Backbone as ProteinMPNN parsed JSONL, in Angstrom:
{"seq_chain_A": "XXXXXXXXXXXXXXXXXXXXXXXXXXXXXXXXXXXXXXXXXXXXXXXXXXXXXXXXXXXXXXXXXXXXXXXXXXXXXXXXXXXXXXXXXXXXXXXXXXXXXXXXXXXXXXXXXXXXXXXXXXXXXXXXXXXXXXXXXXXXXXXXXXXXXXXXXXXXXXXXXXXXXXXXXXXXXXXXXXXXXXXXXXXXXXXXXXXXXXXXXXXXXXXX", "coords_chain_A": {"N_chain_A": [[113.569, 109.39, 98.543], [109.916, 108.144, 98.451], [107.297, 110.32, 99.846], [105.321, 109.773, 102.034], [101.978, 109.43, 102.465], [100.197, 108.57, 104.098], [99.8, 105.286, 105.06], [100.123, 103.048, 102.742], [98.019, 100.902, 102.944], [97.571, 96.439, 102.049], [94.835, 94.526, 101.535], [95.296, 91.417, 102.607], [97.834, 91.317, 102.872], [100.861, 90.407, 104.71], [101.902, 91.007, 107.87], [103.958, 92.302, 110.808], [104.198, 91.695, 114.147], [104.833, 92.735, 117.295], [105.169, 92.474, 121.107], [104.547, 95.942, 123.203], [106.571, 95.944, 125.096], [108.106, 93.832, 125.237], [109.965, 92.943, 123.122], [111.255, 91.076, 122.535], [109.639, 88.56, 121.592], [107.081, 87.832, 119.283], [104.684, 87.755, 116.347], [103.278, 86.832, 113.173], [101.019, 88.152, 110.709], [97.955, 88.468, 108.744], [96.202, 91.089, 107.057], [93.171, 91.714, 107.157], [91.055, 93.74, 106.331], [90.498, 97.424, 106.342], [89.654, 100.436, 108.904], [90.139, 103.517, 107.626], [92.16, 105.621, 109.718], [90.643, 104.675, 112.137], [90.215, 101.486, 112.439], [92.393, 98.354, 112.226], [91.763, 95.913, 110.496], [92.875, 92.196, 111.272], [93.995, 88.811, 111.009], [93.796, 86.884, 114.575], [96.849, 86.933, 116.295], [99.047, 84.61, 117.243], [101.34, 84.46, 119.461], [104.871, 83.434, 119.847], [106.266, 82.214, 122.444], [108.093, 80.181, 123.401], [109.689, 77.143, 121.75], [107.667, 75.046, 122.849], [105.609, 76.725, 124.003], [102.982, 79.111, 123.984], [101.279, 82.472, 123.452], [98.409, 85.276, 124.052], [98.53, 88.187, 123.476], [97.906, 91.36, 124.734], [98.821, 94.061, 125.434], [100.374, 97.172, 124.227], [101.265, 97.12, 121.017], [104.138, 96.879, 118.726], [104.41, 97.202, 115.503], [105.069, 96.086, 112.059], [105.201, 96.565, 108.974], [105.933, 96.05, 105.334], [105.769, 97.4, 102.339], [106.375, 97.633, 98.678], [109.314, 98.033, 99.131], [109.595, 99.546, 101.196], [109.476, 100.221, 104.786], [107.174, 100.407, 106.907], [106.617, 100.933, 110.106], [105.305, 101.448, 113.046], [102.78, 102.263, 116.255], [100.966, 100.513, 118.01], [97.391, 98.991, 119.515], [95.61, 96.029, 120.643], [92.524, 96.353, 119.731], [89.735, 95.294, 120.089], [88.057, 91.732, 119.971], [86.673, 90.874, 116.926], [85.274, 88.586, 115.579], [85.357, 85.014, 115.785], [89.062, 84.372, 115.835], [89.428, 86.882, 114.25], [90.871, 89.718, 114.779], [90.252, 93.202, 116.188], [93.169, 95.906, 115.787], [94.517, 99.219, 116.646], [94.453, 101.998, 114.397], [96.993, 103.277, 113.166], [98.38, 106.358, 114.523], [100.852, 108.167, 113.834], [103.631, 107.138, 111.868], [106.734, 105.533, 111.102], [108.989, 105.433, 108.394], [111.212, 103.715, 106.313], [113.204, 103.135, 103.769], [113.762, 100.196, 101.883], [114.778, 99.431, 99.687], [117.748, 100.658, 97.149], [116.856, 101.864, 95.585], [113.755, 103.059, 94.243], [110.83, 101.382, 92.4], [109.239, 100.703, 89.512], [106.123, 99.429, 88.84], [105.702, 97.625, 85.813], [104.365, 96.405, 82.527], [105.4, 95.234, 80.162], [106.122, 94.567, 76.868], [108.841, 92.629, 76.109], [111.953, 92.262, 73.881], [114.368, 89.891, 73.772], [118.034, 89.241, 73.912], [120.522, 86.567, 74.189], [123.411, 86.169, 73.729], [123.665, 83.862, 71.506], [120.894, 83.442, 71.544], [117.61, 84.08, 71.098], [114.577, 85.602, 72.031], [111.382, 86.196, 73.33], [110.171, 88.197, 76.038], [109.009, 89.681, 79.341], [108.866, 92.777, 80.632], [108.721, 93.457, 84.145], [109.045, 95.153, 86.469], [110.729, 98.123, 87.042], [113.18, 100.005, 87.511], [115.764, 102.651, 88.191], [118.124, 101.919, 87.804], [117.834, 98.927, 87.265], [115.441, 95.897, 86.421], [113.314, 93.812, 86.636], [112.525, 90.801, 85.267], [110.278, 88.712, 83.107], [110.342, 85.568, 81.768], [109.035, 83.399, 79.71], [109.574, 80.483, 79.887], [112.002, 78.009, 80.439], [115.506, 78.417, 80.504], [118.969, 77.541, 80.746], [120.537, 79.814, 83.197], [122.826, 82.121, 84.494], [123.784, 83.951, 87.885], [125.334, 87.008, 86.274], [125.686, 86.585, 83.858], [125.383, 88.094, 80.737], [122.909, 90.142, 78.87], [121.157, 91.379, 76.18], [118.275, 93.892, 75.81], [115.348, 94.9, 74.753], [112.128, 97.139, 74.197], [109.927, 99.261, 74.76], [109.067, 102.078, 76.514], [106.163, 103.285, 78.752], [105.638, 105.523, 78.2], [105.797, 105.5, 75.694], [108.443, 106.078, 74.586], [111.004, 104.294, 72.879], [113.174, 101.516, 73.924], [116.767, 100.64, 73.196], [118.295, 97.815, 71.908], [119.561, 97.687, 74.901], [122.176, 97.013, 77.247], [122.846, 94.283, 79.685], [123.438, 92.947, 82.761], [122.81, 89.624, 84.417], [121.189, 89.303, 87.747], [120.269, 87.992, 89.447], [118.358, 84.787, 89.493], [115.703, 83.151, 89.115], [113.608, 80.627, 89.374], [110.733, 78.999, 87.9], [109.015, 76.027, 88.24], [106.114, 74.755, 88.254], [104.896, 76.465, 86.421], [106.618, 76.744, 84.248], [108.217, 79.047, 84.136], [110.737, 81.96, 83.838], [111.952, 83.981, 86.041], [114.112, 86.685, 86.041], [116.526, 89.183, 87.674], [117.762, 91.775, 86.548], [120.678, 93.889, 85.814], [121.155, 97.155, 84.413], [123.726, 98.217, 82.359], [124.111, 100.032, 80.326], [123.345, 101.601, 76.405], [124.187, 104.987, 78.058], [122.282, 106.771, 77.279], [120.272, 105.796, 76.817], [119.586, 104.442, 79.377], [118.895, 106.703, 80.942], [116.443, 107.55, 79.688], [114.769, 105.878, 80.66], [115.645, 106.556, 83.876], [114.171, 108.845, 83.715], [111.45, 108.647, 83.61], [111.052, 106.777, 85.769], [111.591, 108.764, 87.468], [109.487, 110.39, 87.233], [107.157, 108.555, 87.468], [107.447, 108.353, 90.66], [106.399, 110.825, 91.227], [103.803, 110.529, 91.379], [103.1, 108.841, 93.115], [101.486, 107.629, 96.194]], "CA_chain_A": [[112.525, 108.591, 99.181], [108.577, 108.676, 98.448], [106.618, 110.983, 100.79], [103.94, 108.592, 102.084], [100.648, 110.744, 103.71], [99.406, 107.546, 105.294], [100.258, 103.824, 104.998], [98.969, 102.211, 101.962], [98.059, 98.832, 103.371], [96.627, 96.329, 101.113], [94.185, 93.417, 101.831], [96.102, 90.231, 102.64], [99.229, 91.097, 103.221], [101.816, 89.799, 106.116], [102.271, 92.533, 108.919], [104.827, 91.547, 112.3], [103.423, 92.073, 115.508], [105.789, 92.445, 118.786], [104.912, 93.24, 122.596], [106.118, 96.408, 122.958], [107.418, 95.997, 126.266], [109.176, 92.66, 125.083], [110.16, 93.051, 121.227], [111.4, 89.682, 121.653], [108.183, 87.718, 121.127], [106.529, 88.503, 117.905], [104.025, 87.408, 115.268], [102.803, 87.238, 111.969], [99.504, 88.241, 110.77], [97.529, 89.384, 107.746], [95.742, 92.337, 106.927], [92.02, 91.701, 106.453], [90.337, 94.709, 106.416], [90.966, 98.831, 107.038], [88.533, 101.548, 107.924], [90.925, 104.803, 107.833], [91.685, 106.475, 110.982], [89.881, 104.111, 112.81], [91.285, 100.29, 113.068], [92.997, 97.341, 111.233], [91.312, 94.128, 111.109], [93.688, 91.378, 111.304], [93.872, 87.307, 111.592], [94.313, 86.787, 115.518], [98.008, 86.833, 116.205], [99.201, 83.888, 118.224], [102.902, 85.155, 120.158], [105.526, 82.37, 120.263], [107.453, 82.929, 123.753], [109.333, 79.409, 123.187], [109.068, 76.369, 121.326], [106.292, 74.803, 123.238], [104.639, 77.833, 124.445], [102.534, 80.525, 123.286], [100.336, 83.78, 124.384], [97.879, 85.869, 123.49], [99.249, 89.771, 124.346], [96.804, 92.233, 124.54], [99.574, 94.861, 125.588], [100.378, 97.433, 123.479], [101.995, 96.457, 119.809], [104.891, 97.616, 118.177], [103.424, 96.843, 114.13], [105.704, 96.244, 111.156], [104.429, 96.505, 107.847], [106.442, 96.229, 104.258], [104.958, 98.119, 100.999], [106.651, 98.545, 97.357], [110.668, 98.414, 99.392], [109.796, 100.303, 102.115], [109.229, 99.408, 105.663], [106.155, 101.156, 107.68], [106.724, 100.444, 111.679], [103.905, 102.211, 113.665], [102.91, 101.974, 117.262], [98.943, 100.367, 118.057], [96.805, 98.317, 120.142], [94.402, 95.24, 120.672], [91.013, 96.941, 120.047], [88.634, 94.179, 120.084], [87.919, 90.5, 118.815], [85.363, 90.692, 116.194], [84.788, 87.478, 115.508], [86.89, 84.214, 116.024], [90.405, 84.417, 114.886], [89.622, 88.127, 113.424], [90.646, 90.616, 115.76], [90.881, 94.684, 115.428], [93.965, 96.668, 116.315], [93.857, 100.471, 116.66], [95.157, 102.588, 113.325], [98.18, 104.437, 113.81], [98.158, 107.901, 114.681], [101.969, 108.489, 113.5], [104.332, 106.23, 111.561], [108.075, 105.76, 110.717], [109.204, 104.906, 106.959], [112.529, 103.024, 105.872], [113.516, 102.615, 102.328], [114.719, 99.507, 102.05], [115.628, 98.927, 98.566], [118.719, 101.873, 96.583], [116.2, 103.11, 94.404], [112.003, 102.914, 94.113], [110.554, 100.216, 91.349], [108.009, 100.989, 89.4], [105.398, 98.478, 88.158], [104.782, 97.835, 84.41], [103.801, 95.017, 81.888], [106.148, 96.137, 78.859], [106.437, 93.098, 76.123], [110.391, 93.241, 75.807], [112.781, 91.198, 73.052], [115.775, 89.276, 74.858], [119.131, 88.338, 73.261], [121.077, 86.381, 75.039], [124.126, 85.171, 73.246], [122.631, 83.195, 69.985], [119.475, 83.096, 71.896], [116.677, 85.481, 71.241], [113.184, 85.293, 72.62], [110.785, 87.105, 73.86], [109.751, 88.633, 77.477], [108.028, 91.038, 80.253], [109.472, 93.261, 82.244], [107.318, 93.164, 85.754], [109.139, 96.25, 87.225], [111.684, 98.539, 86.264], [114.495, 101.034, 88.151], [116.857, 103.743, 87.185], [119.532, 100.549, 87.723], [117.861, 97.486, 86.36], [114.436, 95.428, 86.255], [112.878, 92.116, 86.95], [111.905, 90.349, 83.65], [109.983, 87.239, 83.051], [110.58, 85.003, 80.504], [108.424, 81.971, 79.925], [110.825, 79.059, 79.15], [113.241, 77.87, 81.737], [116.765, 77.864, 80.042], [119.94, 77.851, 81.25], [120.689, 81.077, 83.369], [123.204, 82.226, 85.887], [124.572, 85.273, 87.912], [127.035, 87.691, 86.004], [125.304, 86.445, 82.439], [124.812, 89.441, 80.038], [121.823, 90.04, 78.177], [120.403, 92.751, 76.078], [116.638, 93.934, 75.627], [114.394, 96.133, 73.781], [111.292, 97.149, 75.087], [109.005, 100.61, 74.719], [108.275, 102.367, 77.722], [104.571, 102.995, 78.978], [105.497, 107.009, 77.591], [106.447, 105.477, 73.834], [109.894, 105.978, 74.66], [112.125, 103.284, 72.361], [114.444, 101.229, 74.509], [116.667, 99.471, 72.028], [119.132, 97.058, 72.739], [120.042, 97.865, 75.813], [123.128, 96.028, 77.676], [122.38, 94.206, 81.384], [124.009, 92.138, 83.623], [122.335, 89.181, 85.184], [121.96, 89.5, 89.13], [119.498, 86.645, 89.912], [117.404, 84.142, 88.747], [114.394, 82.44, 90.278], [113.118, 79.286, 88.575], [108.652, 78.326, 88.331], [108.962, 74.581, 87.577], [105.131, 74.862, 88.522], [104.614, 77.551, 85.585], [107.603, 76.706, 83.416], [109.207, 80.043, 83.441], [111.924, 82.193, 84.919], [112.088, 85.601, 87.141], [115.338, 87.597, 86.594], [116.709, 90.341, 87.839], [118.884, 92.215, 86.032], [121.286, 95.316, 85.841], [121.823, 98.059, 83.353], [124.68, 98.882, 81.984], [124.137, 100.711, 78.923], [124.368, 102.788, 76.617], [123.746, 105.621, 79.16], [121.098, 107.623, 76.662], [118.941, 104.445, 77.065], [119.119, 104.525, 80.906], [118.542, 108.158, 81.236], [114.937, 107.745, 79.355], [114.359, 104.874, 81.803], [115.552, 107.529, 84.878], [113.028, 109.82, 83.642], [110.015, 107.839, 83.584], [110.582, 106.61, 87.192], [111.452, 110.032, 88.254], [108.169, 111.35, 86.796], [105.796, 107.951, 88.283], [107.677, 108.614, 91.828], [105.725, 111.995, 91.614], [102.104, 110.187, 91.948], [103.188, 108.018, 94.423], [100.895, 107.91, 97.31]], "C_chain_A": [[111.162, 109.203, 98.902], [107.91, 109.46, 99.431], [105.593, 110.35, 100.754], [103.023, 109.698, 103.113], [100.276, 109.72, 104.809], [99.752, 106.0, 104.892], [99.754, 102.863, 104.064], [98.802, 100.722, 101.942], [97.19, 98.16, 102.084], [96.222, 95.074, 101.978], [95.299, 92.313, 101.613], [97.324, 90.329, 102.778], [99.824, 91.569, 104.201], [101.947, 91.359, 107.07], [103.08, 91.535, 110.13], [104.629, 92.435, 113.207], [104.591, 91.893, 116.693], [104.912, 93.084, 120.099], [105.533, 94.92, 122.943], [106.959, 97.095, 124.08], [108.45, 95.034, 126.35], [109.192, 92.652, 123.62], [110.802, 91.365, 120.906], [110.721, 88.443, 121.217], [107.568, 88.583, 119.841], [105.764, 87.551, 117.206], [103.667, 87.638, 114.502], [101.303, 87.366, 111.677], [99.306, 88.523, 108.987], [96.139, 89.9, 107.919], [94.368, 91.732, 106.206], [90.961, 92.701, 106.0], [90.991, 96.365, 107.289], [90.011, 99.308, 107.122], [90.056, 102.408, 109.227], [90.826, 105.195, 108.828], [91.286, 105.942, 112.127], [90.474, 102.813, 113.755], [91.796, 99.338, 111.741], [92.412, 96.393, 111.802], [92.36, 92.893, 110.028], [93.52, 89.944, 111.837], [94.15, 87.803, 112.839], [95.63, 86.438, 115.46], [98.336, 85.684, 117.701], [100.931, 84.525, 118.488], [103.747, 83.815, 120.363], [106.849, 82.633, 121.302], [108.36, 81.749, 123.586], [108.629, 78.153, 122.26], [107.823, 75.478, 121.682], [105.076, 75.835, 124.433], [104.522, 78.987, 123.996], [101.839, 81.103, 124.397], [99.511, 84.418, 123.546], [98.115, 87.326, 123.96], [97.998, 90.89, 123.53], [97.431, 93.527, 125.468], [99.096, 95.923, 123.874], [101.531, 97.231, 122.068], [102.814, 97.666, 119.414], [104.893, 97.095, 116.472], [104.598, 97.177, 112.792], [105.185, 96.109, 110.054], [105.469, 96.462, 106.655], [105.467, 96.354, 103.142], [106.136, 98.345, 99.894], [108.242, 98.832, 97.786], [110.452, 99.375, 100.27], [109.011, 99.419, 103.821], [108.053, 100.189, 106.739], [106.526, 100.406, 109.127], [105.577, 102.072, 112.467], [103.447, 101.304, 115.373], [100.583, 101.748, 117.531], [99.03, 99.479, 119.14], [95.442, 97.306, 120.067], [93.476, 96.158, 120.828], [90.013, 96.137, 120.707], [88.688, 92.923, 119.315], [86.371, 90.784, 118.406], [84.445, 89.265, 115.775], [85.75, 86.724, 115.937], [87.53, 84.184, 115.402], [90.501, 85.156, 114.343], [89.749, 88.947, 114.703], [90.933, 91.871, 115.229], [91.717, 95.233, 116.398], [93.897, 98.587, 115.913], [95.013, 101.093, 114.986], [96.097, 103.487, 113.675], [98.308, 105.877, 113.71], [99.506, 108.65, 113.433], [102.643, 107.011, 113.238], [105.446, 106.771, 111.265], [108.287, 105.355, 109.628], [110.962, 104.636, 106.797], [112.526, 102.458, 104.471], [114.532, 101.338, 102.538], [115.478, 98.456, 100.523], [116.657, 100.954, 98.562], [117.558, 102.649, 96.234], [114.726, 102.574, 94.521], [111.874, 102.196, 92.733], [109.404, 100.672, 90.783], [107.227, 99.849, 88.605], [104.841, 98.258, 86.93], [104.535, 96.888, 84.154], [104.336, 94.826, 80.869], [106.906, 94.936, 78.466], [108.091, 93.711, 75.534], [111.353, 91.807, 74.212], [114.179, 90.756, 73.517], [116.639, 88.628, 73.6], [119.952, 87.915, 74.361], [122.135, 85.583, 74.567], [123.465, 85.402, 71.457], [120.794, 83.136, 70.298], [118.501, 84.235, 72.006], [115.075, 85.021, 71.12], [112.17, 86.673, 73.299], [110.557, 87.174, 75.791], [109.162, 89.386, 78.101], [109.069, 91.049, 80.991], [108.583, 93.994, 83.044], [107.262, 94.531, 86.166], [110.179, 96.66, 86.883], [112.253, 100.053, 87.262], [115.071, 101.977, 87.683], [118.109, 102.66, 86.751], [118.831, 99.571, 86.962], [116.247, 97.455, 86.705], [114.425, 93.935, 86.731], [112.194, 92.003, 85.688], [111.676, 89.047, 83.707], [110.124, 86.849, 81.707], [109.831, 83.618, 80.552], [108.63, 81.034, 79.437], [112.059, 78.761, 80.371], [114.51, 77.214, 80.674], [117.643, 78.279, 81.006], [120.726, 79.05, 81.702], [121.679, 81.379, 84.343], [123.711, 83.484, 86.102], [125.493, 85.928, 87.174], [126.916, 87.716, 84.104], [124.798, 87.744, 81.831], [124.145, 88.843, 79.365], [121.472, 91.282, 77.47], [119.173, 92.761, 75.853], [116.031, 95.079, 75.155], [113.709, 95.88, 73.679], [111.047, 98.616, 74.753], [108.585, 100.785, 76.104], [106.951, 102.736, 77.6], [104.571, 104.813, 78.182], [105.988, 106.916, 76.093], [107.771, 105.581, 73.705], [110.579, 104.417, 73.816], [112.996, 102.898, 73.445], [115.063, 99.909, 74.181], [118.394, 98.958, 72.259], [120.382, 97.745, 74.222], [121.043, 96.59, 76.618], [122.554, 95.723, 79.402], [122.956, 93.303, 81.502], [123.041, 91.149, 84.26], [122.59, 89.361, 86.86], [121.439, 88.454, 89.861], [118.809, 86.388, 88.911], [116.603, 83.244, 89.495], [113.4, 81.699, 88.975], [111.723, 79.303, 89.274], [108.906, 77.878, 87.935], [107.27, 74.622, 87.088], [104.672, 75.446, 87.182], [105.553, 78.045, 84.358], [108.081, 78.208, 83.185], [110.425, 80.846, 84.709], [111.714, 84.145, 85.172], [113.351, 86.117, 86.692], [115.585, 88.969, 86.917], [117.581, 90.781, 87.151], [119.258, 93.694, 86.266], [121.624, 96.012, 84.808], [123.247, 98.31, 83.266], [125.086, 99.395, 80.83], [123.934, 100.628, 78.264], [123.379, 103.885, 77.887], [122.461, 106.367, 78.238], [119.946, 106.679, 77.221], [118.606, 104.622, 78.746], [118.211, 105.875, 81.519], [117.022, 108.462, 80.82], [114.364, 107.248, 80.445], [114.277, 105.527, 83.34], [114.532, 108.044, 84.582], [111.504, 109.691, 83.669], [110.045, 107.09, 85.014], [110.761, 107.703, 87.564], [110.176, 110.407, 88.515], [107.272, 110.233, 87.796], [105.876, 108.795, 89.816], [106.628, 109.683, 92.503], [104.138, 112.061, 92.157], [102.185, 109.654, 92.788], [102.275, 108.774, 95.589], [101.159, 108.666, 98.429]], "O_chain_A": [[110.995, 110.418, 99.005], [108.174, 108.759, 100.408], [104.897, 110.231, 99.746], [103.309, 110.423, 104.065], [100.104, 109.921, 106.011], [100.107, 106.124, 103.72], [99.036, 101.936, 104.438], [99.227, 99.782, 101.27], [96.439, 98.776, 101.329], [96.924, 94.61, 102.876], [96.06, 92.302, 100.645], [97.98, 89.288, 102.811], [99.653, 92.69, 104.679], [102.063, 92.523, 106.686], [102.862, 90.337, 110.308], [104.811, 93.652, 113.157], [105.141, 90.803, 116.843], [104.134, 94.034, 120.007], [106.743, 95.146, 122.948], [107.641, 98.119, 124.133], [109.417, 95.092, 127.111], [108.183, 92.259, 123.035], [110.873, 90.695, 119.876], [111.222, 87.508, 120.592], [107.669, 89.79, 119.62], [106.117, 86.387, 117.395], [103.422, 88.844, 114.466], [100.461, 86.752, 112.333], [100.214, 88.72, 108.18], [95.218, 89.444, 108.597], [94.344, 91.349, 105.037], [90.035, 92.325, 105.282], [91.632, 96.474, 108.334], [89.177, 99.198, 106.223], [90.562, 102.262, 110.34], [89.694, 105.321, 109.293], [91.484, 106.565, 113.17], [90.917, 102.78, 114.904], [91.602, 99.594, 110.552], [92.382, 96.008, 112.971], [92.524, 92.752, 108.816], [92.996, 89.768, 112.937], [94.666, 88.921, 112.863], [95.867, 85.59, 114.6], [97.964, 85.895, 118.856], [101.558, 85.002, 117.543], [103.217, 83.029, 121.148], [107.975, 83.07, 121.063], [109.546, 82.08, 123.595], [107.42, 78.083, 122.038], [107.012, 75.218, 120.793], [104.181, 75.594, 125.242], [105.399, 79.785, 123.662], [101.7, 80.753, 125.569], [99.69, 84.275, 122.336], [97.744, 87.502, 125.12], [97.518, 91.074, 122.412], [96.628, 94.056, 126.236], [98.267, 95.756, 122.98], [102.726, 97.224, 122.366], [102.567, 98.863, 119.56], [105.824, 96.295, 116.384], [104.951, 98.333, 112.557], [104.382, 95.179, 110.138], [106.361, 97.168, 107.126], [104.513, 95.59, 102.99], [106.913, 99.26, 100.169], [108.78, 99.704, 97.104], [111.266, 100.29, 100.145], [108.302, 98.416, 103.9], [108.747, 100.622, 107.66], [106.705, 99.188, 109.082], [105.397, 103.266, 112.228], [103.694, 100.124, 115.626], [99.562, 102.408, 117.337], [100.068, 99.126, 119.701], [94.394, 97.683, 119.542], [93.431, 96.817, 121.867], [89.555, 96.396, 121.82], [89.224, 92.88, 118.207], [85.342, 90.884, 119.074], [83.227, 89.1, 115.722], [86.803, 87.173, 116.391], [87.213, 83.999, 114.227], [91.441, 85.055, 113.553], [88.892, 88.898, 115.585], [91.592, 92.017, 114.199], [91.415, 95.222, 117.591], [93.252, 99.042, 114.968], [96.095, 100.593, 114.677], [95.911, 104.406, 114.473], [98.321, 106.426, 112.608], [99.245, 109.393, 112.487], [102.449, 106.009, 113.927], [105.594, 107.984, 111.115], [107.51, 104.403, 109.553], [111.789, 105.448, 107.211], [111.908, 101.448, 104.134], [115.632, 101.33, 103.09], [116.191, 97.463, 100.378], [116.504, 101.929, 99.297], [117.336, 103.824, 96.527], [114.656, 101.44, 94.996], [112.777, 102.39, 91.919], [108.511, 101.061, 91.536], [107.838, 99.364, 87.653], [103.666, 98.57, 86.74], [104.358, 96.078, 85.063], [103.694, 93.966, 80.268], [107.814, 94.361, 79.067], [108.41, 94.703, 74.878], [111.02, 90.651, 73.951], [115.064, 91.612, 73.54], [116.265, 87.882, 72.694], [120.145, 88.629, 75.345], [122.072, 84.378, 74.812], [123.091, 86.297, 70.699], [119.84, 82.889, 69.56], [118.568, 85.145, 72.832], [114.562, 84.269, 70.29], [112.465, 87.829, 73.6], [110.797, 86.254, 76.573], [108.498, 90.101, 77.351], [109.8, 90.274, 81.607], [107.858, 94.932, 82.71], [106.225, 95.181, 86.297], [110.908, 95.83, 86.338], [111.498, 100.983, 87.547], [114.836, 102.187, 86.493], [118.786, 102.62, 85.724], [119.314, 99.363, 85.849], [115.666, 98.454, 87.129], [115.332, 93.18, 87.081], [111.475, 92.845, 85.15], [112.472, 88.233, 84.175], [110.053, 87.574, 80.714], [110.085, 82.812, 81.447], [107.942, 80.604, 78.511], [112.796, 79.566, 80.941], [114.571, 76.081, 80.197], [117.397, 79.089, 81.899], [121.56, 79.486, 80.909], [121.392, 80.767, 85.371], [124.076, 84.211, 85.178], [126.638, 85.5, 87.325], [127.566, 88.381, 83.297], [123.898, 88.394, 82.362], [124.227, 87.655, 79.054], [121.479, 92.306, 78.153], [118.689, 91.649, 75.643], [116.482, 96.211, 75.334], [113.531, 94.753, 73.218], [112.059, 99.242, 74.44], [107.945, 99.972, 76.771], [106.421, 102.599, 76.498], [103.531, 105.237, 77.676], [106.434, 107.843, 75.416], [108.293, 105.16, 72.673], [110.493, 103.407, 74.515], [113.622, 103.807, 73.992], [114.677, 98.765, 74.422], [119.361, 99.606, 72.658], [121.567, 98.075, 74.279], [120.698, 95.409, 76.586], [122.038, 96.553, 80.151], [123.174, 92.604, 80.512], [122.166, 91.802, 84.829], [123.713, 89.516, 87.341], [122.042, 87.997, 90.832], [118.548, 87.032, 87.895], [117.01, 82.662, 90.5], [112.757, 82.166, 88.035], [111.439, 79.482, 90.459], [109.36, 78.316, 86.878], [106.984, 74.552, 85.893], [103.827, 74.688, 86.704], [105.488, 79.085, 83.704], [108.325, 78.549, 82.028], [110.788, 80.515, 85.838], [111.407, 85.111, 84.473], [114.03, 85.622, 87.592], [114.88, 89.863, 86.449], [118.506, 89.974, 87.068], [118.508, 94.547, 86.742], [122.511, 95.5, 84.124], [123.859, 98.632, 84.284], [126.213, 99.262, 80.353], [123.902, 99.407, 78.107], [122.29, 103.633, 78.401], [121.463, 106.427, 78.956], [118.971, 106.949, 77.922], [117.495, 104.897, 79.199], [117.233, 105.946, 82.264], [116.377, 109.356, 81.368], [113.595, 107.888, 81.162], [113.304, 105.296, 84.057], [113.628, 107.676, 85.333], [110.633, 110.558, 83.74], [108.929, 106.778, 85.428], [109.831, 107.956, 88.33], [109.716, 110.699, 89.619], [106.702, 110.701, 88.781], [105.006, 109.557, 90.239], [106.142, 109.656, 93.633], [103.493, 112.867, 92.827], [101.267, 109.826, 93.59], [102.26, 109.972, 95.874], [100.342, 108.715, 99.348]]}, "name": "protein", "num_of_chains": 1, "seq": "XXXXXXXXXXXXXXXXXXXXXXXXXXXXXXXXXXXXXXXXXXXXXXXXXXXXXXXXXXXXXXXXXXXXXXXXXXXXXXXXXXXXXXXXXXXXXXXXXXXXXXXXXXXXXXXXXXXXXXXXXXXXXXXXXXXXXXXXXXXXXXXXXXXXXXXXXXXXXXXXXXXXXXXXXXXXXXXXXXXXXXXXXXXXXXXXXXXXXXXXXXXXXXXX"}
């Protein structure tokens, strides 16, 4: 697991808000603004106690956050409304961390060559594992769980990685953007993986 110093929030994105004398009311918010140390400015959080009734809780919050497969939960409070519908909550003194993927992902852009069968095309892979990757491909063909594929692709350290074997594990269709998301799994040969280990080992080490 990464050793996080402090919570790297980013602008705009989702956080879950509970009471935290009643965890079973809760809401969603996003993240408009940080100053370190200080507070989080956040949309106003409306509380849904049942289907036709809400609240506004100005208790103290029990604050969920997700970053990069991990889960930040931290304990704060209504500061102030700054304006309408922006309010600030206090920055957390102390937080808890939960990995919630196997392994840490690291983010590249790395133009890859896909066979798939008779079919060979090109692709990106988005993000990349010691186990597998997410790879886009911009063409929507015919794809499903369990489908092998191989790919060859240069890592961001010049490393060669040349036909490598993978397993399909999903696939996620953009009609919108004609192309396709997959995930896939390694499975060899192991030399090939082992470069791929070593180059997330090494990012892991800048991690925040």
């Amino acid at each position: 697991m990464i050793v996080y110093r402090k919570i790297p929030f980013q602008l705009g994105a989702q956080i879950l808000l509970r009471p935290y004398t009643d965890r079973s009311h809760r809401a969603k918010s996003k993240i408009i603004g940080v100053l370190e140390k200080e507070f989080i400015l956040i949309e106003n959080p409306v509380f849904a106690i049942s289907d036709n009734i809400t609240a506004i809780v100005e208790d103290d919050l029990m604050v969920t956050y997700e970053y990069d497969g991990y889960l930040f939960t931290f304990k704060s409070r209504f500061n102030r409304e700054l304006i309408k519908n922006i309010v600030c909550i206090d920055y957390p003194e102390t937080f808890q961390i939960e990995q919630l993927r196997d392994e840490p992902r690291v983010k590249v852009n790395l133009q890859a060559a896909v066979n798939i069968g008779d079919i060979k095309l090109p692709g990106i892979v988005r993000d990349i594992s010691a186990s597998g990757c997410m790879l886009e491909i911009q063409k929507i063909i015919s794809l499903f769980k369990g489908l092998g594929l191989t790919l060859t692709f240069t890592l961001p350290d010049d490393q060669l990685i040349k036909d490598l074997n993978c397993t399909i594990s999903s696939v996620k269709i953009n009609q919108i953007h004609k192309k396709m998301d997959i995930r896939a799994k390694f499975s060899g040969p192991s030399g090939e993986i082992e470069k791929i280990r070593g180059l997330v080992n090494f990012c892991m080490r800048f991690k925040v």
